[in-house]
Short mmCIF file of N, CA, C and O in Angstrom, two decimals:
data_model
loop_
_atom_site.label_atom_id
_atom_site.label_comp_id
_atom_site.label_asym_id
_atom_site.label_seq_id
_atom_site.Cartn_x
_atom_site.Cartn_y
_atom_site.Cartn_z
N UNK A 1 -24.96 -32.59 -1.86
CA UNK A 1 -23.99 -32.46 -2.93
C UNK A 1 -22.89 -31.49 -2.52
O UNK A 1 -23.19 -30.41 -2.00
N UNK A 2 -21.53 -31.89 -2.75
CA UNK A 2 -20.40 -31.32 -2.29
C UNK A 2 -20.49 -29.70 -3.54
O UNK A 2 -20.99 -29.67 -4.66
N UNK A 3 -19.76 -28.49 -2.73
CA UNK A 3 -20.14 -27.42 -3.66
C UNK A 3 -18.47 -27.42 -3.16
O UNK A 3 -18.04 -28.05 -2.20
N UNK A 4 -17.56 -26.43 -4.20
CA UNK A 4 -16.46 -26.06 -4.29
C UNK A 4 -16.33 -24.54 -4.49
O UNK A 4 -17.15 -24.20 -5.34
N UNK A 5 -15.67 -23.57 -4.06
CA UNK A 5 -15.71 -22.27 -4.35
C UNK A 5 -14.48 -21.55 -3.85
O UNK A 5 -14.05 -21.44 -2.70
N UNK A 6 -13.90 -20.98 -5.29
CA UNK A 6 -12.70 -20.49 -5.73
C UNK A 6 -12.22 -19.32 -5.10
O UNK A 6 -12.42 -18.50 -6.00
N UNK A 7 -11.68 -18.63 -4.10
CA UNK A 7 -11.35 -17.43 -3.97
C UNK A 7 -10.24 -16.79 -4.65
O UNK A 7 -9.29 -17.54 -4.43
N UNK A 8 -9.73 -15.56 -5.55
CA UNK A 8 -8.94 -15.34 -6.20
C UNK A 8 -8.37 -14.21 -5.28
O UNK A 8 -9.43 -13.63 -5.06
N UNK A 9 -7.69 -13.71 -4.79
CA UNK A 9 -6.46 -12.61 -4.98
C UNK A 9 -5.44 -12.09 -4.30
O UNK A 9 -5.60 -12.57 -3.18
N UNK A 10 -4.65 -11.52 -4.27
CA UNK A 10 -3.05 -11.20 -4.22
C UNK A 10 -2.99 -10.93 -2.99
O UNK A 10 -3.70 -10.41 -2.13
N UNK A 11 -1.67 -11.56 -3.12
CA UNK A 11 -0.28 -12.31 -2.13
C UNK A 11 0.94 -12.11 -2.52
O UNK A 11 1.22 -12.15 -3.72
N UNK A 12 1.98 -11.82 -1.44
CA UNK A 12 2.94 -11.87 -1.32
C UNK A 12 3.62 -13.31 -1.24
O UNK A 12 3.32 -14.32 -0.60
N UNK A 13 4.58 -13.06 -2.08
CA UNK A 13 4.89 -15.24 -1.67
C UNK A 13 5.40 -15.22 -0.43
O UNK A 13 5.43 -16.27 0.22
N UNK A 14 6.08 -13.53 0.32
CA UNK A 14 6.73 -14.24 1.22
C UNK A 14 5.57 -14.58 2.53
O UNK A 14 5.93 -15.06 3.61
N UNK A 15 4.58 -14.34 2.29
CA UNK A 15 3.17 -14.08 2.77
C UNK A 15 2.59 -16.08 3.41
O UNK A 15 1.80 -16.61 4.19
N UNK A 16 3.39 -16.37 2.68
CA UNK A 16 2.39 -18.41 2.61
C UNK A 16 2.12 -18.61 4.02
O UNK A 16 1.04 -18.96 4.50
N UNK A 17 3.66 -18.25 4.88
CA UNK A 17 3.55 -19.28 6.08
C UNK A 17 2.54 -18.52 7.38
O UNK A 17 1.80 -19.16 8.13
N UNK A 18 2.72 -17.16 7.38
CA UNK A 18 1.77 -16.62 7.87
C UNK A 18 -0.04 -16.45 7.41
O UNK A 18 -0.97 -16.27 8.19
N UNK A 19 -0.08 -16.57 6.14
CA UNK A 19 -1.18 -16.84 5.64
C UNK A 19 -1.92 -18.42 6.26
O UNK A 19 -3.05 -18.65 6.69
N UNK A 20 -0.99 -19.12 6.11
CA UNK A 20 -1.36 -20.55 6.45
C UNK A 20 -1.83 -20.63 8.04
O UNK A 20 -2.90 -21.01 8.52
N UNK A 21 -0.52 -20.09 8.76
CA UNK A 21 -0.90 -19.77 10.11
C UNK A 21 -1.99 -19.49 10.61
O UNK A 21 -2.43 -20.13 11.56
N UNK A 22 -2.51 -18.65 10.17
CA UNK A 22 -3.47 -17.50 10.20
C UNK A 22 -4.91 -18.77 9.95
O UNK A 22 -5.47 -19.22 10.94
N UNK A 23 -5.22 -19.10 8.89
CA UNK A 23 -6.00 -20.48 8.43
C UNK A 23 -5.81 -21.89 9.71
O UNK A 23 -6.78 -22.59 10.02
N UNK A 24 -4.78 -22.05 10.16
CA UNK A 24 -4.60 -23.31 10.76
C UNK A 24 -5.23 -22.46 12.15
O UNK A 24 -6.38 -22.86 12.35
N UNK A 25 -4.93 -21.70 12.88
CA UNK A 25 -5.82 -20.99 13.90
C UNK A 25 -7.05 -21.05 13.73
O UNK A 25 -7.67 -21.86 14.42
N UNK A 26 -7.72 -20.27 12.84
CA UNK A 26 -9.12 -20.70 12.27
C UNK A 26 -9.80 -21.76 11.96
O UNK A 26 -11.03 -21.71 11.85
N UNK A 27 -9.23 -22.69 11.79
CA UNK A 27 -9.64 -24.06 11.31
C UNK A 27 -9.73 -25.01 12.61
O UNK A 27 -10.46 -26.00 12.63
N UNK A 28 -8.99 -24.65 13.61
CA UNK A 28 -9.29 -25.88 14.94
C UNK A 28 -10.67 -24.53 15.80
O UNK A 28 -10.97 -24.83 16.95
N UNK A 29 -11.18 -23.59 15.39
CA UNK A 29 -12.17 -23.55 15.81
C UNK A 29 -13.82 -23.68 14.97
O UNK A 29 -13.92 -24.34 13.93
N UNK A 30 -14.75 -23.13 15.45
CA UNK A 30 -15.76 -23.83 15.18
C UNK A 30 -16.31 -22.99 13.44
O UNK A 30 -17.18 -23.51 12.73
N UNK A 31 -15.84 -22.15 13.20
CA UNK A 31 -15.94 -21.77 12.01
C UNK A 31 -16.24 -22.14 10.68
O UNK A 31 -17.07 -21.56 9.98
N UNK A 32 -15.11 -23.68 10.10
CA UNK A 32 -15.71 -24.20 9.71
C UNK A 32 -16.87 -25.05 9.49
O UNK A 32 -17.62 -25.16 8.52
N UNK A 33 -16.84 -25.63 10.63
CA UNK A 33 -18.48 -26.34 11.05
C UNK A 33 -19.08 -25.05 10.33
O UNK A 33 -19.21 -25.00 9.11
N UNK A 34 -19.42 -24.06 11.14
CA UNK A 34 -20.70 -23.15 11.13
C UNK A 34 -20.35 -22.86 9.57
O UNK A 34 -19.62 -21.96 9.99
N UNK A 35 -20.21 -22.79 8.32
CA UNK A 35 -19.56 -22.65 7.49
C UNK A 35 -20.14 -23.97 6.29
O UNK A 35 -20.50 -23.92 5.11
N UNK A 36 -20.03 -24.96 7.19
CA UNK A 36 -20.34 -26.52 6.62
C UNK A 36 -19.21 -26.97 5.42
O UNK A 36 -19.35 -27.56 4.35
N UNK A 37 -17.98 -26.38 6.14
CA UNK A 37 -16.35 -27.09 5.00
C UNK A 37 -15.97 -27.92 5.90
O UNK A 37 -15.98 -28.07 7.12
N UNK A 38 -15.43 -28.74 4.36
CA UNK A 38 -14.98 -29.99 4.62
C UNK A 38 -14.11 -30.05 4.43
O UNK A 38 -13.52 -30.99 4.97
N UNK A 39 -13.15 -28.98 3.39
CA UNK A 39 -11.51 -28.98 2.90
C UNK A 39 -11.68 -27.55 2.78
O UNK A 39 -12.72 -26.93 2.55
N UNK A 40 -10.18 -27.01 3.03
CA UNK A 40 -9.87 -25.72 2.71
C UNK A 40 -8.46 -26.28 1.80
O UNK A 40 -8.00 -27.30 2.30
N UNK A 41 -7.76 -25.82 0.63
CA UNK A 41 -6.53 -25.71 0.00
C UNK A 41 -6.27 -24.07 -0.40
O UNK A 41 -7.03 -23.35 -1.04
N UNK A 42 -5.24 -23.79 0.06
CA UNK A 42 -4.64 -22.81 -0.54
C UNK A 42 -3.62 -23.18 -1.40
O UNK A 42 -3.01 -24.25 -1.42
N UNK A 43 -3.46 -22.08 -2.18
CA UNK A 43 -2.56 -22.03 -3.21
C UNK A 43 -2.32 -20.52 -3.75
O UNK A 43 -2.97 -19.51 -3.99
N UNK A 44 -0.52 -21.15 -3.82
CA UNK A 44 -0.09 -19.63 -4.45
C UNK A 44 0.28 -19.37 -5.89
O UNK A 44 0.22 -20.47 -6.44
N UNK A 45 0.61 -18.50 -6.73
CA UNK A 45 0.48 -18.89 -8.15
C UNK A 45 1.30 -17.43 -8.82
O UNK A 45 0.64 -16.97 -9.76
N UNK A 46 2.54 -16.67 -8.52
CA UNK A 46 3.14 -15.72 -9.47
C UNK A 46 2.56 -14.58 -8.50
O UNK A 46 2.75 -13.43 -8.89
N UNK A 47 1.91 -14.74 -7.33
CA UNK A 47 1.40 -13.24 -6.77
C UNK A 47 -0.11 -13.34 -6.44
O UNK A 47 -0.90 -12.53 -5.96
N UNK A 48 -0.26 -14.79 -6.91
CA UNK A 48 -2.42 -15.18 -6.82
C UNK A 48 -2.14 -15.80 -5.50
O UNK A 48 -1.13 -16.38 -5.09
N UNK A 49 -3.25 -15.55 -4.94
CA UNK A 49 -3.77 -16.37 -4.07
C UNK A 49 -4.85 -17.24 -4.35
O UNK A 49 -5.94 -16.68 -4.48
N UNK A 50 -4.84 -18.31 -4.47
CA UNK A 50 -6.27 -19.24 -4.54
C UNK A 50 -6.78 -19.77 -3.60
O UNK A 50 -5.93 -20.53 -3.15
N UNK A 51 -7.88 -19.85 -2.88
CA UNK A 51 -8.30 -20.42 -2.01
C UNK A 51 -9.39 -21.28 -2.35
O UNK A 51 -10.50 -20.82 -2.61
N UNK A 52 -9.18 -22.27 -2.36
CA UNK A 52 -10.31 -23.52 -2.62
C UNK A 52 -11.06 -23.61 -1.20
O UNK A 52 -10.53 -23.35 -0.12
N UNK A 53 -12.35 -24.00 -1.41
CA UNK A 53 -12.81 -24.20 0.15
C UNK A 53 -14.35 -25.70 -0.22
O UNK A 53 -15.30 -25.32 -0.91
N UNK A 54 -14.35 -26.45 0.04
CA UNK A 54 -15.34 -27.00 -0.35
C UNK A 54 -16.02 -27.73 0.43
O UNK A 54 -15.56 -28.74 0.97
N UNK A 55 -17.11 -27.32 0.55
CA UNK A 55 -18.50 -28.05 1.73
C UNK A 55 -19.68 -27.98 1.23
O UNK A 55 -19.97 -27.51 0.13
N UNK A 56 -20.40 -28.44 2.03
CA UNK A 56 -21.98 -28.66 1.23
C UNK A 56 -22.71 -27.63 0.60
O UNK A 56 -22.49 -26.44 0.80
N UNK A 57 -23.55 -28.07 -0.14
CA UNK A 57 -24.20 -26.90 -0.37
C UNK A 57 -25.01 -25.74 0.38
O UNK A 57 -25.67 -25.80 1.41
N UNK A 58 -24.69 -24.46 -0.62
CA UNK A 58 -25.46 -23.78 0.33
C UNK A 58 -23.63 -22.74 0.93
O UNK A 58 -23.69 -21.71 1.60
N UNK A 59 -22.66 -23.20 0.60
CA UNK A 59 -21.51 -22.14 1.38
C UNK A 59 -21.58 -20.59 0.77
O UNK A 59 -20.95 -19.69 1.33
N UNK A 60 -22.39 -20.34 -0.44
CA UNK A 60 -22.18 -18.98 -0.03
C UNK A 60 -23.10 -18.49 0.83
O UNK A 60 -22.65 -17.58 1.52
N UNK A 61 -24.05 -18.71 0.99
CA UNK A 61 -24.88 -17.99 1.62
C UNK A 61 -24.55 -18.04 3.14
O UNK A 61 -24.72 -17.07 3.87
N UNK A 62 -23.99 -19.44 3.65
CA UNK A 62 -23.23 -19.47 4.95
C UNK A 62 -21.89 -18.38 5.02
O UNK A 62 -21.62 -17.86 6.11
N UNK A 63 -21.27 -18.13 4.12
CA UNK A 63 -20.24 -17.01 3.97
C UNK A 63 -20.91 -15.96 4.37
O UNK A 63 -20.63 -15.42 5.44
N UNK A 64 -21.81 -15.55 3.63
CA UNK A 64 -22.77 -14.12 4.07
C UNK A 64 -23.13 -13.86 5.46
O UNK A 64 -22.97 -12.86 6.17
N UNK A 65 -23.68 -15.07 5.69
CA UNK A 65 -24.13 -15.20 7.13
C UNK A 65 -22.91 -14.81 8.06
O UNK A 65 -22.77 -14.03 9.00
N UNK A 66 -22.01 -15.77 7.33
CA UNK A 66 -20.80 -15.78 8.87
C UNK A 66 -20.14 -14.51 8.76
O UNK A 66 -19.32 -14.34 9.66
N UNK A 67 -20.24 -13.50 7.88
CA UNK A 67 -19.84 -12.07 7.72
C UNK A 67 -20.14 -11.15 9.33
O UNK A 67 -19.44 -10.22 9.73
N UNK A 68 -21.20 -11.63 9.95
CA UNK A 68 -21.34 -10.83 11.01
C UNK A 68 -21.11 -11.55 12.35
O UNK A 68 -21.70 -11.24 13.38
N UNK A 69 -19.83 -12.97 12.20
CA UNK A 69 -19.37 -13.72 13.70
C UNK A 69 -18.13 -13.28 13.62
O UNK A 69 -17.38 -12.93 12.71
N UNK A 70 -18.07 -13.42 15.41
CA UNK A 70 -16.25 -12.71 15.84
C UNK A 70 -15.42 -13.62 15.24
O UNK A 70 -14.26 -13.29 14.98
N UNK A 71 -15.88 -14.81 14.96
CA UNK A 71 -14.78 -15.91 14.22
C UNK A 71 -14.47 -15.68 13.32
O UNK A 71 -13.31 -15.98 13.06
N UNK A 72 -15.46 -14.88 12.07
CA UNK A 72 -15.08 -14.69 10.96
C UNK A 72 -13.96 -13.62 10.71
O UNK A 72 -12.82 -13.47 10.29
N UNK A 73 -15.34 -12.82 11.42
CA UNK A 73 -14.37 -11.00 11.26
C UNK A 73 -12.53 -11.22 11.73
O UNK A 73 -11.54 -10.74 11.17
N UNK A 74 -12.61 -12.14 12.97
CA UNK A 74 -10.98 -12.57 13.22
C UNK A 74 -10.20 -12.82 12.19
O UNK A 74 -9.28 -12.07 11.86
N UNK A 75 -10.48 -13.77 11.67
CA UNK A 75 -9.42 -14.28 10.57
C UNK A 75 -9.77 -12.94 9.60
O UNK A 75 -9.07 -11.99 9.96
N UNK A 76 -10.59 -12.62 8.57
CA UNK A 76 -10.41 -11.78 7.83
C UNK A 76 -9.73 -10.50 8.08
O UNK A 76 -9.20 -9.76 7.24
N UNK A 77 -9.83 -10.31 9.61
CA UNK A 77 -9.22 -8.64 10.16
C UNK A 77 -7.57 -9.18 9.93
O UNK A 77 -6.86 -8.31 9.43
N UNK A 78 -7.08 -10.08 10.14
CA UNK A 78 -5.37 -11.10 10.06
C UNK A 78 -5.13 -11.04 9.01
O UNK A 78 -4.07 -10.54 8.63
N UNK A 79 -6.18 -11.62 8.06
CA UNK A 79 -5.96 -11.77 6.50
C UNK A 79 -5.50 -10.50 5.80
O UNK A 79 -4.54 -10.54 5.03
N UNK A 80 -6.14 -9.44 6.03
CA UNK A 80 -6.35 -8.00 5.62
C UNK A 80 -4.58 -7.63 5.81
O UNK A 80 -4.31 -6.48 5.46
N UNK A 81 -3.56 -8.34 6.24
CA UNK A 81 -2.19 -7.83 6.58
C UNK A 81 -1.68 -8.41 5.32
O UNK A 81 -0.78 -7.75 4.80
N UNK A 82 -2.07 -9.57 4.64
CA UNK A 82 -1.31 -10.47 3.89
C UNK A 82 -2.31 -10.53 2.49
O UNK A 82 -1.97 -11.35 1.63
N UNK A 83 -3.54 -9.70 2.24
CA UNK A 83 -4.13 -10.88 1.15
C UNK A 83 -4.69 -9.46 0.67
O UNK A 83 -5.05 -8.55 1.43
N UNK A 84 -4.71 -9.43 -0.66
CA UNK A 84 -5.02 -7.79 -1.03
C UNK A 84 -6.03 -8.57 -2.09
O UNK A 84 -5.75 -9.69 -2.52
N UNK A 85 -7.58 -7.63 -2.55
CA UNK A 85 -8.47 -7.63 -3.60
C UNK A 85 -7.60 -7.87 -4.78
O UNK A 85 -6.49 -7.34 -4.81
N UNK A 86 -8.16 -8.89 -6.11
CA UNK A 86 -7.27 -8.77 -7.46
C UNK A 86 -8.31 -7.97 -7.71
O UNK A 86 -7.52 -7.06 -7.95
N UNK A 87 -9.25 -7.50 -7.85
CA UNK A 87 -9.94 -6.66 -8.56
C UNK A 87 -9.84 -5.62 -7.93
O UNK A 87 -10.35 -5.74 -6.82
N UNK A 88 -9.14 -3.99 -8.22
CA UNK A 88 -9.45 -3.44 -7.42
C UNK A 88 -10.88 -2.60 -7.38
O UNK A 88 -10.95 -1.48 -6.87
N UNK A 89 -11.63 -3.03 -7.78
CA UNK A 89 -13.08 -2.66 -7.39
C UNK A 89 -13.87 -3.56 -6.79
O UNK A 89 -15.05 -3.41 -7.10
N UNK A 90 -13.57 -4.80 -5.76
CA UNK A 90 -13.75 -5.51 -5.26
C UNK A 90 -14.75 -4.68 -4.23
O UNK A 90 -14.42 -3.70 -3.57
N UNK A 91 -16.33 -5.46 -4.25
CA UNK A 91 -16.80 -4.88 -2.76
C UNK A 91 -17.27 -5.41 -2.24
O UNK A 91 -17.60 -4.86 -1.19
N UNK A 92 -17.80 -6.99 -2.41
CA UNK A 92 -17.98 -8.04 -1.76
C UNK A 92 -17.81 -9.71 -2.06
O UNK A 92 -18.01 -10.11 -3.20
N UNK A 93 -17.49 -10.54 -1.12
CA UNK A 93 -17.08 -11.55 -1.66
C UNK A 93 -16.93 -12.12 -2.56
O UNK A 93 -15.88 -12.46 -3.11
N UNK A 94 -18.60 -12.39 -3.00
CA UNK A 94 -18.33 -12.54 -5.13
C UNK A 94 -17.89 -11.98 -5.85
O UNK A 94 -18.08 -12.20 -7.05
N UNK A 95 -17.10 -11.00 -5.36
CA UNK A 95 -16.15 -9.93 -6.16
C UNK A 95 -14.92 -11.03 -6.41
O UNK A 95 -14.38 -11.11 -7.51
N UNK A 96 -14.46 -11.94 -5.17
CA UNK A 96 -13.39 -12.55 -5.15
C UNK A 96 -13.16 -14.40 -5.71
O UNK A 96 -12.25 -15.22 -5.75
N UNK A 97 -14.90 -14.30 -6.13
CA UNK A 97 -15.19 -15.84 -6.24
C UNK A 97 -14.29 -15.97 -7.84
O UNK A 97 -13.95 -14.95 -8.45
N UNK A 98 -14.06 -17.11 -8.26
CA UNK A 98 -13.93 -17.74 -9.73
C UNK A 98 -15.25 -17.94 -10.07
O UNK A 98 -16.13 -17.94 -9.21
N UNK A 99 -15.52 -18.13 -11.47
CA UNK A 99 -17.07 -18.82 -12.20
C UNK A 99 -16.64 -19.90 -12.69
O UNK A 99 -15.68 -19.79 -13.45
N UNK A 100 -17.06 -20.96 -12.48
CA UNK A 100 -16.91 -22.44 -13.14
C UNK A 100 -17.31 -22.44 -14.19
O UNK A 100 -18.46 -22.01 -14.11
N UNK A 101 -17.10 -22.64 -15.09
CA UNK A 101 -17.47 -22.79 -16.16
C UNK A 101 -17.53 -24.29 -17.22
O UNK A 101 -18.13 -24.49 -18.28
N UNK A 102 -16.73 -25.07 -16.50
CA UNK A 102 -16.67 -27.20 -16.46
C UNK A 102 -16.31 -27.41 -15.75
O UNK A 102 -15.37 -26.87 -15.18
N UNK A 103 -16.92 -28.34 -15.45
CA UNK A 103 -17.12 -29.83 -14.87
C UNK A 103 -16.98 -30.95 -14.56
O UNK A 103 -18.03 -31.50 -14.22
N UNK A 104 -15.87 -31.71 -14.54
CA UNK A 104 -15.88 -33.40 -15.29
C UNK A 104 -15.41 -33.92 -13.85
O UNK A 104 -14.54 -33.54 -13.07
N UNK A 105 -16.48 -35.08 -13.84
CA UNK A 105 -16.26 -35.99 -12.64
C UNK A 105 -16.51 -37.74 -13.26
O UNK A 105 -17.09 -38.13 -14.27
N UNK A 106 -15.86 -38.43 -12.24
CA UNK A 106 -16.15 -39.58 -12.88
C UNK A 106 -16.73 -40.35 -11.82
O UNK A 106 -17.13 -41.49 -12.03
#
């Protein structure tokens, strides 16, 4: 079963194309595999960052995991120039997730 999971927070708009950059580097290596995504979308929104990411089940706990590969730590150490906590008491990922709250598929 396909799982979807929301990342929320702040960006600079003038931030997109390097943000994207930064993602398109990451994405032709093996990261996602190890990860198990199948789509990444970003999106910007008044100063939000959204990051959609959706792969099988089971991606947070592959998030956790991939917390301690040079692939990961790479992109997030890049990210860290362009992508700031919305919460500022943020201290780990599910700090940054959305909660679903519906549903509707057809």
């Amino acid at each position: 079963m396909a799982q979807r999971t929301l990342i929320i927070a702040r960006m600079d708009e003038a931030d997109k194309q390097a943000v994207a950059d930064i993602f398109a580097e990451s994405d032709a290596t093996d990261l996602p595999v190890l990860l198990g995504a199948s789509r990444r979308t970003l999106f910007f929104y008044r100063g939000l960052y959204l990051h959609l990411i959706e792969a099988q089940d089971g991606l947070t706990e592959r998030l956790y995991d991939a917390r301690r590969h040079r692939l990961f730590d790479d992109v997030n150490t890049k990210l860290s120039a362009h992508i700031s906590p919305y919460d500022p008491g943020w201290k780990e990922p599910r700090d940054a997730m959305a909660e679903p709250f519906y549903t509707w598929a057809r």
